[in-house]
Amino acid sequence: MSRIVLLHATPVAMQPVHAAFAANWPEAEIVNLLDDGLTIDRARETELSQAMIDRFVRFGMYGKDIGADGILVTCSAFGPAIDALSASAGVPVLKPNEAMFQAAIARGNNIGMLATFGPSVKTMTDEFEAYVREAGSKATLRTIIVDDAIDLLRKGDVESHNRLVAARAPELSDCDAIMLAHFSTSRAADSVRQTTDVPVLTAPDAAVAQMKALIDASVKLR
């Protein structure tokens, strides 16, 4: 049985990824590590500081110390910190949106994204553009930040969160795909799909499938 450590920076990311594992890889042993102070403190930084990167790496290395076969990060605001962790961990480390970005780029050149946590957008955009260059694609990204939605979700008002996210989706009706930026935003997938004919992509299912593929590949190499 493979042990996958999930690094959470907010509790609202937990349920969607648990559901994705249950649907796509129920045999995996998942272990949750949560530091919700990371999101609070990240929101106070315009740029991700070296101190925050170092803190995140220490957080992730604890996952390695408790026997992780793979580490899946569920918060999208820590791209450079995830890169630093990946360089040190010695096990597969997966960014939350890596698989979703690749799937979106494969669908066309005009990609939209609905985000609810503003501080994550720059690092996510940088990551998206890196995958575009790697794929030799001409894809561009247009992001809409849905104000107040994540605050409502943190208060337990899932219905209002989903309604606010879905209400902005028609603004991306000319896109080839619409990505829901965060694991937490995937809760709104059904609501968004009711407002648009554009394919709607979510991160948790794609991330779990990619992590399983990485672990399967590493097992074959042993």
PDB file of N, CA and C in Angstrom, residues 114 116 146 148-150 152-153 157-169 180 183-195:
ATOM      1  N   LEU A 114     -11.180  30.346 -13.057  1.00  0.00           N
ATOM      2  CA  LEU A 114     -11.928  30.979 -11.977  1.00  0.00           C
ATOM      3  C   LEU A 114     -11.201  30.700 -10.670  1.00  0.00           C
ATOM      4  N   THR A 116     -10.442  31.902  -6.442  1.00  0.00           N
ATOM      5  CA  THR A 116     -11.073  32.544  -5.284  1.00  0.00           C
ATOM      6  C   THR A 116     -10.055  33.060  -4.267  1.00  0.00           C
ATOM      7  N   VAL A 146     -12.955  35.531  -8.075  1.00  0.00           N
ATOM      8  CA  VAL A 146     -14.329  35.619  -7.567  1.00  0.00           C
ATOM      9  C   VAL A 146     -14.264  36.107  -6.117  1.00  0.00           C
ATOM     10  N   ASP A 148     -14.994  37.201  -2.403  1.00  0.00           N
ATOM     11  CA  ASP A 148     -15.820  36.779  -1.256  1.00  0.00           C
ATOM     12  C   ASP A 148     -16.158  35.288  -1.240  1.00  0.00           C
ATOM     13  N   ALA A 149     -15.943  34.583  -2.336  1.00  0.00           N
ATOM     14  CA  ALA A 149     -16.394  33.186  -2.381  1.00  0.00           C
ATOM     15  C   ALA A 149     -15.674  32.322  -1.348  1.00  0.00           C
ATOM     16  N   ILE A 150     -14.359  32.467  -1.245  1.00  0.00           N
ATOM     17  CA  ILE A 150     -13.627  31.590  -0.328  1.00  0.00           C
ATOM     18  C   ILE A 150     -13.957  31.908   1.126  1.00  0.00           C
ATOM     19  N   LEU A 152     -16.887  32.797   2.230  1.00  0.00           N
ATOM     20  CA  LEU A 152     -18.152  32.109   2.475  1.00  0.00           C
ATOM     21  C   LEU A 152     -17.930  30.616   2.666  1.00  0.00           C
ATOM     22  N   LEU A 153     -17.037  30.049   1.871  1.00  0.00           N
ATOM     23  CA  LEU A 153     -16.763  28.616   1.992  1.00  0.00           C
ATOM     24  C   LEU A 153     -16.155  28.295   3.349  1.00  0.00           C
ATOM     25  N   ASP A 157     -20.621  28.033   4.067  1.00  0.00           N
ATOM     26  CA  ASP A 157     -21.709  28.326   3.139  1.00  0.00           C
ATOM     27  C   ASP A 157     -21.301  27.881   1.731  1.00  0.00           C
ATOM     28  N   VAL A 158     -21.361  26.579   1.504  1.00  0.00           N
ATOM     29  CA  VAL A 158     -20.935  26.014   0.221  1.00  0.00           C
ATOM     30  C   VAL A 158     -21.844  26.490  -0.906  1.00  0.00           C
ATOM     31  N   GLU A 159     -23.143  26.549  -0.641  1.00  0.00           N
ATOM     32  CA  GLU A 159     -24.099  26.933  -1.683  1.00  0.00           C
ATOM     33  C   GLU A 159     -23.799  28.329  -2.229  1.00  0.00           C
ATOM     34  N   SER A 160     -23.534  29.299  -1.340  1.00  0.00           N
ATOM     35  CA  SER A 160     -23.252  30.656  -1.811  1.00  0.00           C
ATOM     36  C   SER A 160     -21.908  30.717  -2.532  1.00  0.00           C
ATOM     37  N   HIS A 161     -20.916  29.968  -2.025  1.00  0.00           N
ATOM     38  CA  HIS A 161     -19.628  29.880  -2.717  1.00  0.00           C
ATOM     39  C   HIS A 161     -19.838  29.401  -4.146  1.00  0.00           C
ATOM     40  N   ASN A 162     -20.571  28.316  -4.308  1.00  0.00           N
ATOM     41  CA  ASN A 162     -20.784  27.747  -5.635  1.00  0.00           C
ATOM     42  C   ASN A 162     -21.552  28.705  -6.541  1.00  0.00           C
ATOM     43  N   ARG A 163     -22.518  29.403  -5.966  1.00  0.00           N
ATOM     44  CA  ARG A 163     -23.323  30.343  -6.756  1.00  0.00           C
ATOM     45  C   ARG A 163     -22.461  31.497  -7.269  1.00  0.00           C
ATOM     46  N   LEU A 164     -21.603  32.041  -6.411  1.00  0.00           N
ATOM     47  CA  LEU A 164     -20.748  33.151  -6.830  1.00  0.00           C
ATOM     48  C   LEU A 164     -19.767  32.733  -7.917  1.00  0.00           C
ATOM     49  N   VAL A 165     -19.179  31.554  -7.759  1.00  0.00           N
ATOM     50  CA  VAL A 165     -18.239  31.072  -8.771  1.00  0.00           C
ATOM     51  C   VAL A 165     -18.960  30.846 -10.095  1.00  0.00           C
ATOM     52  N   ALA A 166     -20.110  30.186 -10.044  1.00  0.00           N
ATOM     53  CA  ALA A 166     -20.853  29.891 -11.275  1.00  0.00           C
ATOM     54  C   ALA A 166     -21.318  31.156 -11.987  1.00  0.00           C
ATOM     55  N   ALA A 167     -21.614  32.192 -11.224  1.00  0.00           N
ATOM     56  CA  ALA A 167     -22.116  33.428 -11.822  1.00  0.00           C
ATOM     57  C   ALA A 167     -21.086  34.106 -12.718  1.00  0.00           C
ATOM     58  N   ARG A 168     -19.809  33.846 -12.481  1.00  0.00           N
ATOM     59  CA  ARG A 168     -18.763  34.482 -13.280  1.00  0.00           C
ATOM     60  C   ARG A 168     -18.365  33.649 -14.504  1.00  0.00           C
ATOM     61  N   ALA A 169     -18.763  32.398 -14.530  1.00  0.00           N
ATOM     62  CA  ALA A 169     -18.340  31.509 -15.617  1.00  0.00           C
ATOM     63  C   ALA A 169     -18.744  31.995 -17.006  1.00  0.00           C
ATOM     64  N   LEU A 180     -11.150  25.428 -12.721  1.00  0.00           N
ATOM     65  CA  LEU A 180     -11.461  25.873 -11.369  1.00  0.00           C
ATOM     66  C   LEU A 180     -10.159  25.807 -10.581  1.00  0.00           C
ATOM     67  N   PHE A 183      -8.336  23.359  -5.260  1.00  0.00           N
ATOM     68  CA  PHE A 183      -9.057  22.151  -4.858  1.00  0.00           C
ATOM     69  C   PHE A 183     -10.405  22.528  -4.255  1.00  0.00           C
ATOM     70  N   SER A 184     -10.416  23.569  -3.444  1.00  0.00           N
ATOM     71  CA  SER A 184     -11.669  23.975  -2.799  1.00  0.00           C
ATOM     72  C   SER A 184     -12.713  24.412  -3.815  1.00  0.00           C
ATOM     73  N   THR A 185     -12.276  25.018  -4.916  1.00  0.00           N
ATOM     74  CA  THR A 185     -13.208  25.530  -5.920  1.00  0.00           C
ATOM     75  C   THR A 185     -13.907  24.412  -6.680  1.00  0.00           C
ATOM     76  N   SER A 186     -13.341  23.219  -6.636  1.00  0.00           N
ATOM     77  CA  SER A 186     -13.944  22.106  -7.383  1.00  0.00           C
ATOM     78  C   SER A 186     -15.346  21.782  -6.884  1.00  0.00           C
ATOM     79  N   ARG A 187     -15.683  22.210  -5.679  1.00  0.00           N
ATOM     80  CA  ARG A 187     -17.047  22.009  -5.181  1.00  0.00           C
ATOM     81  C   ARG A 187     -18.075  22.660  -6.101  1.00  0.00           C
ATOM     82  N   ALA A 188     -17.659  23.705  -6.809  1.00  0.00           N
ATOM     83  CA  ALA A 188     -18.590  24.457  -7.655  1.00  0.00           C
ATOM     84  C   ALA A 188     -18.709  23.881  -9.055  1.00  0.00           C
ATOM     85  N   ALA A 189     -18.062  22.761  -9.336  1.00  0.00           N
ATOM     86  CA  ALA A 189     -18.005  22.255 -10.713  1.00  0.00           C
ATOM     87  C   ALA A 189     -19.388  22.050 -11.313  1.00  0.00           C
ATOM     88  N   ASP A 190     -20.287  21.381 -10.601  1.00  0.00           N
ATOM     89  CA  ASP A 190     -21.619  21.117 -11.147  1.00  0.00           C
ATOM     90  C   ASP A 190     -22.367  22.421 -11.406  1.00  0.00           C
ATOM     91  N   SER A 191     -22.240  23.374 -10.491  1.00  0.00           N
ATOM     92  CA  SER A 191     -22.923  24.663 -10.665  1.00  0.00           C
ATOM     93  C   SER A 191     -22.375  25.415 -11.868  1.00  0.00           C
ATOM     94  N   VAL A 192     -21.066  25.388 -12.049  1.00  0.00           N
ATOM     95  CA  VAL A 192     -20.452  26.072 -13.189  1.00  0.00           C
ATOM     96  C   VAL A 192     -20.890  25.426 -14.493  1.00  0.00           C
ATOM     97  N   ARG A 193     -20.936  24.113 -14.529  1.00  0.00           N
ATOM     98  CA  ARG A 193     -21.309  23.412 -15.762  1.00  0.00           C
ATOM     99  C   ARG A 193     -22.750  23.710 -16.178  1.00  0.00           C
ATOM    100  N   GLN A 194     -23.578  24.117 -15.241  1.00  0.00           N
ATOM    101  CA  GLN A 194     -24.956  24.475 -15.579  1.00  0.00           C
ATOM    102  C   GLN A 194     -25.049  25.838 -16.259  1.00  0.00           C
ATOM    103  N   THR A 195     -23.971  26.626 -16.198  1.00  0.00           N
ATOM    104  CA  THR A 195     -24.001  27.982 -16.763  1.00  0.00           C
ATOM    105  C   THR A 195     -23.225  28.123 -18.055  1.00  0.00           C
TER     106      THR A 195
END
